[in-house]
Amino acid sequence: MQQTALEETEPMRRDVTFVSGGLRCSGWLYTPDSIAEGLRPPAVVMAHGFSAVKEQGLDRFAERFAAAGLVTLVFDYRYFGASEGMPRGRLFPADQIEDYRNAITWLSEQPEVGAARIGLWGTSYRGRS
């Protein structure tokens, strides 16, 4: 069966980390199943609001974005989930904004990403900031 542009493929996911505030933030990088030679697709950075972690439903959205051809980074803020930082669960919005900025910078440096085409997607509190 010939595949059309509208058909979705199974995205690939790998564990990644980036540094923010001197701590490692843990994430998942989803890539489309196939990227044409020389193509650098757009990307999306995703995180929950406040204290939720990436395992709490973001994978469903990231899989859909990747299946539609976007590279997608889902991450945990420092002090939460698989990311580093003590005390656990420390909630400081300025740190979370810095984590988002550092996630964008890290993603823009990846060879499979069109650095000028990175969008943000969030839920709850991060969906409005």
mmCIF file of N, CA and C in Angstrom:
data_model
loop_
_atom_site.group_PDB
_atom_site.id
_atom_site.type_symbol
_atom_site.label_atom_id
_atom_site.label_comp_id
_atom_site.label_asym_id
_atom_site.label_seq_id
_atom_site.Cartn_x
_atom_site.Cartn_y
_atom_site.Cartn_z
ATOM 1 N N MET A 1 0.836 -1.177 0.000
ATOM 2 C CA MET A 1 0.000 0.000 0.000
ATOM 3 C C MET A 1 0.882 1.242 0.000
ATOM 4 N N GLN A 2 0.606 2.168 -0.872
ATOM 5 C CA GLN A 2 1.368 3.404 -0.952
ATOM 6 C C GLN A 2 0.908 4.355 0.146
ATOM 7 N N GLN A 3 1.869 4.991 0.793
ATOM 8 C CA GLN A 3 1.543 5.895 1.892
ATOM 9 C C GLN A 3 1.315 7.304 1.352
ATOM 10 N N THR A 4 0.263 7.958 1.817
ATOM 11 C CA THR A 4 -0.003 9.338 1.417
ATOM 12 C C THR A 4 0.477 10.281 2.506
ATOM 13 N N ALA A 5 0.509 11.561 2.193
ATOM 14 C CA ALA A 5 0.983 12.554 3.156
ATOM 15 C C ALA A 5 0.100 12.618 4.396
ATOM 16 N N LEU A 6 -1.150 12.215 4.288
ATOM 17 C CA LEU A 6 -2.061 12.313 5.423
ATOM 18 C C LEU A 6 -2.000 11.111 6.358
ATOM 19 N N GLU A 7 -1.407 10.032 5.912
ATOM 20 C CA GLU A 7 -1.329 8.856 6.763
ATOM 21 C C GLU A 7 -0.304 9.078 7.871
ATOM 22 N N GLU A 8 -0.601 8.559 9.041
ATOM 23 C CA GLU A 8 0.298 8.712 10.170
ATOM 24 C C GLU A 8 1.177 7.483 10.305
ATOM 25 N N THR A 9 2.394 7.699 10.802
ATOM 26 C CA THR A 9 3.316 6.604 11.055
ATOM 27 C C THR A 9 3.625 6.572 12.543
ATOM 28 N N GLU A 10 4.194 5.494 12.999
ATOM 29 C CA GLU A 10 4.526 5.327 14.411
ATOM 30 C C GLU A 10 5.755 6.165 14.764
ATOM 31 N N PRO A 11 5.645 7.123 15.702
ATOM 32 C CA PRO A 11 6.806 7.932 16.069
ATOM 33 C C PRO A 11 7.799 7.131 16.908
ATOM 34 N N MET A 12 9.039 7.594 16.896
ATOM 35 C CA MET A 12 10.090 6.983 17.701
ATOM 36 C C MET A 12 10.327 7.876 18.916
ATOM 37 N N ARG A 13 10.623 7.258 20.084
ATOM 38 C CA ARG A 13 10.860 8.020 21.307
ATOM 39 C C ARG A 13 12.178 7.584 21.914
ATOM 40 N N ARG A 14 12.953 8.579 22.371
ATOM 41 C CA ARG A 14 14.180 8.251 23.097
ATOM 42 C C ARG A 14 14.305 9.159 24.318
ATOM 43 N N ASP A 15 14.961 8.634 25.340
ATOM 44 C CA ASP A 15 15.195 9.397 26.558
ATOM 45 C C ASP A 15 16.311 10.404 26.309
ATOM 46 N N VAL A 16 16.119 11.632 26.792
ATOM 47 C CA VAL A 16 17.119 12.684 26.641
ATOM 48 C C VAL A 16 17.206 13.475 27.938
ATOM 49 N N THR A 17 18.280 14.242 28.084
ATOM 50 C CA THR A 17 18.410 15.173 29.203
ATOM 51 C C THR A 17 19.004 16.479 28.687
ATOM 52 N N PHE A 18 18.715 17.543 29.397
ATOM 53 C CA PHE A 18 19.351 18.841 29.147
ATOM 54 C C PHE A 18 19.550 19.502 30.506
ATOM 55 N N VAL A 19 20.456 20.464 30.564
ATOM 56 C CA VAL A 19 20.788 21.113 31.831
ATOM 57 C C VAL A 19 20.015 22.419 31.965
ATOM 58 N N SER A 20 19.483 22.624 33.163
ATOM 59 C CA SER A 20 18.796 23.870 33.492
ATOM 60 C C SER A 20 19.088 24.195 34.952
ATOM 61 N N GLY A 21 19.607 25.370 35.207
ATOM 62 C CA GLY A 21 19.929 25.747 36.582
ATOM 63 C C GLY A 21 20.938 24.820 37.220
ATOM 64 N N GLY A 22 21.833 24.244 36.427
ATOM 65 C CA GLY A 22 22.852 23.331 36.932
ATOM 66 C C GLY A 22 22.357 21.921 37.211
ATOM 67 N N LEU A 23 21.095 21.634 36.910
ATOM 68 C CA LEU A 23 20.516 20.307 37.136
ATOM 69 C C LEU A 23 20.070 19.701 35.815
ATOM 70 N N ARG A 24 20.052 18.370 35.764
ATOM 71 C CA ARG A 24 19.608 17.676 34.554
ATOM 72 C C ARG A 24 18.093 17.522 34.567
ATOM 73 N N CYS A 25 17.477 18.001 33.501
ATOM 74 C CA CYS A 25 16.045 17.795 33.293
ATOM 75 C C CYS A 25 15.880 16.604 32.359
ATOM 76 N N SER A 26 14.985 15.729 32.713
ATOM 77 C CA SER A 26 14.734 14.510 31.951
ATOM 78 C C SER A 26 13.601 14.734 30.963
ATOM 79 N N GLY A 27 13.772 14.168 29.770
ATOM 80 C CA GLY A 27 12.727 14.308 28.773
ATOM 81 C C GLY A 27 12.645 13.127 27.836
ATOM 82 N N TRP A 28 11.636 13.167 26.998
ATOM 83 C CA TRP A 28 11.471 12.208 25.904
ATOM 84 C C TRP A 28 11.483 13.006 24.620
ATOM 85 N N LEU A 29 12.258 12.553 23.649
ATOM 86 C CA LEU A 29 12.265 13.188 22.336
ATOM 87 C C LEU A 29 11.580 12.253 21.362
ATOM 88 N N TYR A 30 10.487 12.726 20.810
ATOM 89 C CA TYR A 30 9.728 11.971 19.808
ATOM 90 C C TYR A 30 10.113 12.497 18.433
ATOM 91 N N THR A 31 10.401 11.584 17.521
ATOM 92 C CA THR A 31 10.699 11.985 16.149
ATOM 93 C C THR A 31 9.772 11.233 15.206
ATOM 94 N N PRO A 32 9.437 11.870 14.094
ATOM 95 C CA PRO A 32 8.623 11.166 13.106
ATOM 96 C C PRO A 32 9.331 9.890 12.665
ATOM 97 N N ASP A 33 8.554 8.906 12.264
ATOM 98 C CA ASP A 33 9.102 7.624 11.833
ATOM 99 C C ASP A 33 10.090 7.800 10.698
ATOM 100 N N SER A 34 9.811 8.712 9.809
ATOM 101 C CA SER A 34 10.742 8.966 8.706
ATOM 102 C C SER A 34 10.817 10.462 8.453
ATOM 103 N N ILE A 35 12.040 10.928 8.263
ATOM 104 C CA ILE A 35 12.286 12.320 7.918
ATOM 105 C C ILE A 35 13.072 12.302 6.620
ATOM 106 N N ALA A 36 12.572 12.996 5.625
ATOM 107 C CA ALA A 36 13.229 13.019 4.324
ATOM 108 C C ALA A 36 14.643 13.583 4.451
ATOM 109 N N GLU A 37 15.543 13.046 3.655
ATOM 110 C CA GLU A 37 16.940 13.479 3.636
ATOM 111 C C GLU A 37 17.026 14.998 3.497
ATOM 112 N N GLY A 38 17.753 15.638 4.406
ATOM 113 C CA GLY A 38 17.955 17.077 4.350
ATOM 114 C C GLY A 38 16.827 17.909 4.935
ATOM 115 N N LEU A 39 15.717 17.285 5.279
ATOM 116 C CA LEU A 39 14.582 18.016 5.847
ATOM 117 C C LEU A 39 14.782 18.198 7.349
ATOM 118 N N ARG A 40 14.525 19.382 7.833
ATOM 119 C CA ARG A 40 14.587 19.664 9.270
ATOM 120 C C ARG A 40 13.199 20.132 9.692
ATOM 121 N N PRO A 41 12.377 19.200 10.182
ATOM 122 C CA PRO A 41 10.979 19.531 10.467
ATOM 123 C C PRO A 41 10.818 20.482 11.648
ATOM 124 N N PRO A 42 9.642 21.097 11.756
ATOM 125 C CA PRO A 42 9.346 21.927 12.919
ATOM 126 C C PRO A 42 9.272 21.065 14.176
ATOM 127 N N ALA A 43 9.287 21.743 15.313
ATOM 128 C CA ALA A 43 9.312 21.023 16.587
ATOM 129 C C ALA A 43 8.375 21.678 17.594
ATOM 130 N N VAL A 44 8.064 20.916 18.634
ATOM 131 C CA VAL A 44 7.207 21.380 19.724
ATOM 132 C C VAL A 44 7.867 20.996 21.043
ATOM 133 N N VAL A 45 7.849 21.910 22.013
ATOM 134 C CA VAL A 45 8.293 21.628 23.377
ATOM 135 C C VAL A 45 7.043 21.575 24.240
ATOM 136 N N MET A 46 6.943 20.514 25.060
ATOM 137 C CA MET A 46 5.749 20.299 25.875
ATOM 138 C C MET A 46 6.109 20.027 27.333
ATOM 139 N N ALA A 47 5.311 20.580 28.240
ATOM 140 C CA ALA A 47 5.414 20.243 29.659
ATOM 141 C C ALA A 47 4.064 20.535 30.305
ATOM 142 N N HIS A 48 3.841 19.877 31.428
ATOM 143 C CA HIS A 48 2.621 20.131 32.199
ATOM 144 C C HIS A 48 2.768 21.434 32.975
ATOM 145 N N GLY A 49 1.682 21.864 33.550
ATOM 146 C CA GLY A 49 1.717 22.990 34.459
ATOM 147 C C GLY A 49 2.028 22.522 35.870
ATOM 148 N N PHE A 50 2.581 23.397 36.653
ATOM 149 C CA PHE A 50 2.912 23.164 38.054
ATOM 150 C C PHE A 50 3.636 21.854 38.297
ATOM 151 N N SER A 51 3.003 20.879 38.955
ATOM 152 C CA SER A 51 3.755 19.741 39.478
ATOM 153 C C SER A 51 3.519 18.416 38.764
ATOM 154 N N ALA A 52 2.781 18.386 37.685
ATOM 155 C CA ALA A 52 2.570 17.122 36.969
ATOM 156 C C ALA A 52 3.846 16.737 36.220
ATOM 157 N N VAL A 53 3.956 15.459 35.895
ATOM 158 C CA VAL A 53 5.147 14.953 35.204
ATOM 159 C C VAL A 53 4.769 14.382 33.843
ATOM 160 N N LYS A 54 5.785 14.145 33.027
ATOM 161 C CA LYS A 54 5.554 13.752 31.630
ATOM 162 C C LYS A 54 4.761 12.464 31.495
ATOM 163 N N GLU A 55 4.860 11.579 32.449
ATOM 164 C CA GLU A 55 4.123 10.314 32.386
ATOM 165 C C GLU A 55 2.616 10.489 32.573
ATOM 166 N N GLN A 56 2.191 11.670 32.926
ATOM 167 C CA GLN A 56 0.777 11.913 33.203
ATOM 168 C C GLN A 56 0.031 12.417 31.966
ATOM 169 N N GLY A 57 0.148 11.677 30.875
ATOM 170 C CA GLY A 57 -0.677 11.923 29.708
ATOM 171 C C GLY A 57 -0.069 12.701 28.562
ATOM 172 N N LEU A 58 1.113 13.275 28.740
ATOM 173 C CA LEU A 58 1.699 14.038 27.641
ATOM 174 C C LEU A 58 2.134 13.156 26.477
ATOM 175 N N ASP A 59 2.405 11.887 26.759
ATOM 176 C CA ASP A 59 2.851 10.992 25.684
ATOM 177 C C ASP A 59 1.814 10.887 24.570
ATOM 178 N N ARG A 60 0.542 10.880 24.913
ATOM 179 C CA ARG A 60 -0.512 10.779 23.883
ATOM 180 C C ARG A 60 -0.454 11.951 22.910
ATOM 181 N N PHE A 61 -0.256 13.147 23.454
ATOM 182 C CA PHE A 61 -0.179 14.331 22.602
ATOM 183 C C PHE A 61 1.110 14.332 21.786
ATOM 184 N N ALA A 62 2.220 13.991 22.430
ATOM 185 C CA ALA A 62 3.511 13.972 21.734
ATOM 186 C C ALA A 62 3.506 12.967 20.589
ATOM 187 N N GLU A 63 2.901 11.818 20.807
ATOM 188 C CA GLU A 63 2.821 10.809 19.745
ATOM 189 C C GLU A 63 2.048 11.343 18.545
ATOM 190 N N ARG A 64 0.980 12.081 18.796
ATOM 191 C CA ARG A 64 0.182 12.647 17.698
ATOM 192 C C ARG A 64 0.966 13.717 16.942
ATOM 193 N N PHE A 65 1.667 14.578 17.677
ATOM 194 C CA PHE A 65 2.486 15.590 17.012
ATOM 195 C C PHE A 65 3.559 14.930 16.148
ATOM 196 N N ALA A 66 4.253 13.942 16.709
ATOM 197 C CA ALA A 66 5.318 13.269 15.958
ATOM 198 C C ALA A 66 4.750 12.531 14.749
ATOM 199 N N ALA A 67 3.597 11.900 14.915
ATOM 200 C CA ALA A 67 2.973 11.194 13.791
ATOM 201 C C ALA A 67 2.593 12.164 12.676
ATOM 202 N N ALA A 68 2.340 13.421 13.042
ATOM 203 C CA ALA A 68 2.007 14.447 12.054
ATOM 204 C C ALA A 68 3.253 15.098 11.452
ATOM 205 N N GLY A 69 4.450 14.649 11.884
ATOM 206 C CA GLY A 69 5.687 15.130 11.275
ATOM 207 C C GLY A 69 6.486 16.123 12.086
ATOM 208 N N LEU A 70 6.105 16.372 13.343
ATOM 209 C CA LEU A 70 6.842 17.313 14.181
ATOM 210 C C LEU A 70 7.746 16.569 15.157
ATOM 211 N N VAL A 71 8.961 17.061 15.343
ATOM 212 C CA VAL A 71 9.826 16.570 16.413
ATOM 213 C C VAL A 71 9.255 17.151 17.699
ATOM 214 N N THR A 72 9.141 16.333 18.752
ATOM 215 C CA THR A 72 8.458 16.778 19.969
ATOM 216 C C THR A 72 9.274 16.425 21.206
ATOM 217 N N LEU A 73 9.558 17.435 22.030
ATOM 218 C CA LEU A 73 10.260 17.235 23.297
ATOM 219 C C LEU A 73 9.266 17.397 24.435
ATOM 220 N N VAL A 74 9.149 16.370 25.257
ATOM 221 C CA VAL A 74 8.333 16.381 26.473
ATOM 222 C C VAL A 74 9.314 16.292 27.638
ATOM 223 N N PHE A 75 9.165 17.135 28.652
ATOM 224 C CA PHE A 75 10.150 17.086 29.741
ATOM 225 C C PHE A 75 9.510 17.300 31.103
ATOM 226 N N ASP A 76 10.262 16.874 32.138
ATOM 227 C CA ASP A 76 9.911 17.137 33.533
ATOM 228 C C ASP A 76 10.721 18.336 34.011
ATOM 229 N N TYR A 77 10.077 19.243 34.731
ATOM 230 C CA TYR A 77 10.795 20.358 35.336
ATOM 231 C C TYR A 77 11.786 19.821 36.361
ATOM 232 N N ARG A 78 12.831 20.607 36.623
ATOM 233 C CA ARG A 78 13.743 20.212 37.703
ATOM 234 C C ARG A 78 12.944 20.107 39.002
ATOM 235 N N TYR A 79 13.364 19.221 39.857
ATOM 236 C CA TYR A 79 12.715 18.886 41.133
ATOM 237 C C TYR A 79 11.499 17.973 40.981
ATOM 238 N N PHE A 80 11.149 17.595 39.746
ATOM 239 C CA PHE A 80 9.966 16.764 39.510
ATOM 240 C C PHE A 80 10.305 15.572 38.629
ATOM 241 N N GLY A 81 9.522 14.514 38.798
ATOM 242 C CA GLY A 81 9.640 13.346 37.927
ATOM 243 C C GLY A 81 11.044 12.775 37.903
ATOM 244 N N ALA A 82 11.536 12.491 36.697
ATOM 245 C CA ALA A 82 12.859 11.887 36.527
ATOM 246 C C ALA A 82 13.974 12.929 36.496
ATOM 247 N N SER A 83 13.642 14.209 36.624
ATOM 248 C CA SER A 83 14.663 15.260 36.613
ATOM 249 C C SER A 83 15.333 15.372 37.976
ATOM 250 N N GLU A 84 16.529 15.969 37.976
ATOM 251 C CA GLU A 84 17.286 16.144 39.213
ATOM 252 C C GLU A 84 16.737 17.314 40.020
ATOM 253 N N GLY A 85 17.167 17.374 41.275
ATOM 254 C CA GLY A 85 16.874 18.521 42.116
ATOM 255 C C GLY A 85 16.271 18.154 43.449
ATOM 256 N N MET A 86 16.786 18.801 44.481
ATOM 257 C CA MET A 86 16.280 18.647 45.841
ATOM 258 C C MET A 86 15.965 20.038 46.367
ATOM 259 N N PRO A 87 14.928 20.199 47.167
ATOM 260 C CA PRO A 87 13.993 19.165 47.592
ATOM 261 C C PRO A 87 13.045 18.781 46.458
ATOM 262 N N ARG A 88 12.608 17.539 46.491
ATOM 263 C CA ARG A 88 11.675 17.053 45.477
ATOM 264 C C ARG A 88 10.371 17.841 45.578
ATOM 265 N N GLY A 89 9.798 18.137 44.434
ATOM 266 C CA GLY A 89 8.524 18.831 44.404
ATOM 267 C C GLY A 89 8.603 20.327 44.633
ATOM 268 N N ARG A 90 9.816 20.891 44.605
ATOM 269 C CA ARG A 90 9.949 22.345 44.790
ATOM 270 C C ARG A 90 9.262 23.052 43.627
ATOM 271 N N LEU A 91 8.320 23.893 43.944
ATOM 272 C CA LEU A 91 7.537 24.588 42.926
ATOM 273 C C LEU A 91 7.910 26.063 42.921
ATOM 274 N N PHE A 92 8.628 26.471 41.875
ATOM 275 C CA PHE A 92 9.045 27.855 41.730
ATOM 276 C C PHE A 92 8.863 28.227 40.263
ATOM 277 N N PRO A 93 7.793 28.979 39.928
ATOM 278 C CA PRO A 93 7.479 29.263 38.525
ATOM 279 C C PRO A 93 8.632 29.852 37.716
ATOM 280 N N ALA A 94 9.465 30.694 38.319
ATOM 281 C CA ALA A 94 10.591 31.268 37.575
ATOM 282 C C ALA A 94 11.551 30.172 37.109
ATOM 283 N N ASP A 95 11.756 29.146 37.935
ATOM 284 C CA ASP A 95 12.597 28.012 37.530
ATOM 285 C C ASP A 95 11.956 27.259 36.370
ATOM 286 N N GLN A 96 10.645 27.089 36.413
ATOM 287 C CA GLN A 96 9.962 26.364 35.339
ATOM 288 C C GLN A 96 10.053 27.123 34.016
ATOM 289 N N ILE A 97 9.960 28.436 34.074
ATOM 290 C CA ILE A 97 10.121 29.233 32.854
ATOM 291 C C ILE A 97 11.539 29.070 32.317
ATOM 292 N N GLU A 98 12.523 29.102 33.217
ATOM 293 C CA GLU A 98 13.912 28.886 32.795
ATOM 294 C C GLU A 98 14.087 27.488 32.203
ATOM 295 N N ASP A 99 13.431 26.489 32.787
ATOM 296 C CA ASP A 99 13.507 25.130 32.241
ATOM 297 C C ASP A 99 12.947 25.090 30.823
ATOM 298 N N TYR A 100 11.829 25.762 30.592
ATOM 299 C CA TYR A 100 11.253 25.831 29.242
ATOM 300 C C TYR A 100 12.248 26.476 28.276
ATOM 301 N N ARG A 101 12.855 27.582 28.690
ATOM 302 C CA ARG A 101 13.832 28.267 27.821
ATOM 303 C C ARG A 101 15.006 27.354 27.491
ATOM 304 N N ASN A 102 15.500 26.647 28.496
ATOM 305 C CA ASN A 102 16.627 25.746 28.257
ATOM 306 C C ASN A 102 16.224 24.546 27.406
ATOM 307 N N ALA A 103 14.988 24.097 27.540
ATOM 308 C CA ALA A 103 14.489 23.018 26.679
ATOM 309 C C ALA A 103 14.448 23.482 25.225
ATOM 310 N N ILE A 104 13.992 24.709 25.001
ATOM 311 C CA ILE A 104 13.946 25.264 23.642
ATOM 312 C C ILE A 104 15.357 25.362 23.067
ATOM 313 N N THR A 105 16.287 25.882 23.860
ATOM 314 C CA THR A 105 17.675 26.000 23.392
ATOM 315 C C THR A 105 18.239 24.639 23.042
ATOM 316 N N TRP A 106 18.059 23.661 23.931
ATOM 317 C CA TRP A 106 18.578 22.314 23.666
ATOM 318 C C TRP A 106 17.974 21.750 22.383
ATOM 319 N N LEU A 107 16.664 21.880 22.245
ATOM 320 C CA LEU A 107 15.993 21.328 21.069
ATOM 321 C C LEU A 107 16.475 22.013 19.793
ATOM 322 N N SER A 108 16.698 23.315 19.851
ATOM 323 C CA SER A 108 17.141 24.052 18.660
ATOM 324 C C SER A 108 18.520 23.609 18.191
ATOM 325 N N GLU A 109 19.299 22.995 19.072
ATOM 326 C CA GLU A 109 20.648 22.532 18.733
ATOM 327 C C GLU A 109 20.676 21.115 18.177
ATOM 328 N N GLN A 110 19.539 20.447 18.139
ATOM 329 C CA GLN A 110 19.495 19.070 17.643
ATOM 330 C C GLN A 110 19.472 19.073 16.113
ATOM 331 N N PRO A 111 20.250 18.171 15.500
ATOM 332 C CA PRO A 111 20.390 18.192 14.038
ATOM 333 C C PRO A 111 19.107 17.876 13.280
ATOM 334 N N GLU A 112 18.159 17.206 13.913
ATOM 335 C CA GLU A 112 16.934 16.826 13.210
ATOM 336 C C GLU A 112 15.821 17.863 13.325
ATOM 337 N N VAL A 113 16.137 19.046 13.852
ATOM 338 C CA VAL A 113 15.107 20.050 14.122
ATOM 339 C C VAL A 113 15.337 21.318 13.305
ATOM 340 N N GLY A 114 14.267 21.860 12.760
ATOM 341 C CA GLY A 114 14.308 23.180 12.135
ATOM 342 C C GLY A 114 14.269 24.230 13.227
ATOM 343 N N ALA A 115 15.432 24.737 13.635
ATOM 344 C CA ALA A 115 15.564 25.584 14.823
ATOM 345 C C ALA A 115 14.700 26.840 14.784
ATOM 346 N N ALA A 116 14.393 27.343 13.613
ATOM 347 C CA ALA A 116 13.586 28.561 13.511
ATOM 348 C C ALA A 116 12.093 28.268 13.611
ATOM 349 N N ARG A 117 11.748 26.974 13.740
ATOM 350 C CA ARG A 117 10.320 26.603 13.760
ATOM 351 C C ARG A 117 10.025 25.729 14.980
ATOM 352 N N ILE A 118 10.160 26.315 16.160
ATOM 353 C CA ILE A 118 9.879 25.599 17.409
ATOM 354 C C ILE A 118 8.701 26.278 18.091
ATOM 355 N N GLY A 119 7.683 25.484 18.396
ATOM 356 C CA GLY A 119 6.512 25.989 19.091
ATOM 357 C C GLY A 119 6.435 25.435 20.502
ATOM 358 N N LEU A 120 5.552 25.996 21.301
ATOM 359 C CA LEU A 120 5.341 25.551 22.679
ATOM 360 C C LEU A 120 3.919 25.050 22.832
ATOM 361 N N TRP A 121 3.769 24.041 23.681
ATOM 362 C CA TRP A 121 2.444 23.497 23.984
ATOM 363 C C TRP A 121 2.447 23.128 25.452
ATOM 364 N N GLY A 122 1.433 23.552 26.172
ATOM 365 C CA GLY A 122 1.384 23.229 27.586
ATOM 366 C C GLY A 122 -0.030 22.986 28.051
ATOM 367 N N THR A 123 -0.146 22.436 29.236
ATOM 368 C CA THR A 123 -1.444 22.213 29.846
ATOM 369 C C THR A 123 -1.529 23.045 31.119
ATOM 370 N N SER A 124 -2.732 23.318 31.540
ATOM 371 C CA SER A 124 -2.969 23.967 32.815
ATOM 372 C C SER A 124 -2.203 25.290 32.878
ATOM 373 N N TYR A 125 -1.410 25.469 33.888
ATOM 374 C CA TYR A 125 -0.668 26.712 34.103
ATOM 375 C C TYR A 125 0.292 27.017 32.955
ATOM 376 N N ARG A 126 0.967 26.035 32.424
ATOM 377 C CA ARG A 126 1.926 26.257 31.339
ATOM 378 C C ARG A 126 1.227 26.541 30.015
ATOM 379 N N GLY A 127 -0.048 26.270 29.936
ATOM 380 C CA GLY A 127 -0.771 26.571 28.722
ATOM 381 C C GLY A 127 -1.119 28.043 28.573
ATOM 382 N N ARG A 128 -0.901 28.815 29.593
ATOM 383 C CA ARG A 128 -1.266 30.225 29.528
ATOM 384 C C ARG A 128 -0.085 31.168 29.710
ATOM 385 N N SER A 129 1.048 30.676 30.141
ATOM 386 C CA SER A 129 2.187 31.552 30.462
ATOM 387 C C SER A 129 2.936 31.972 29.229
#
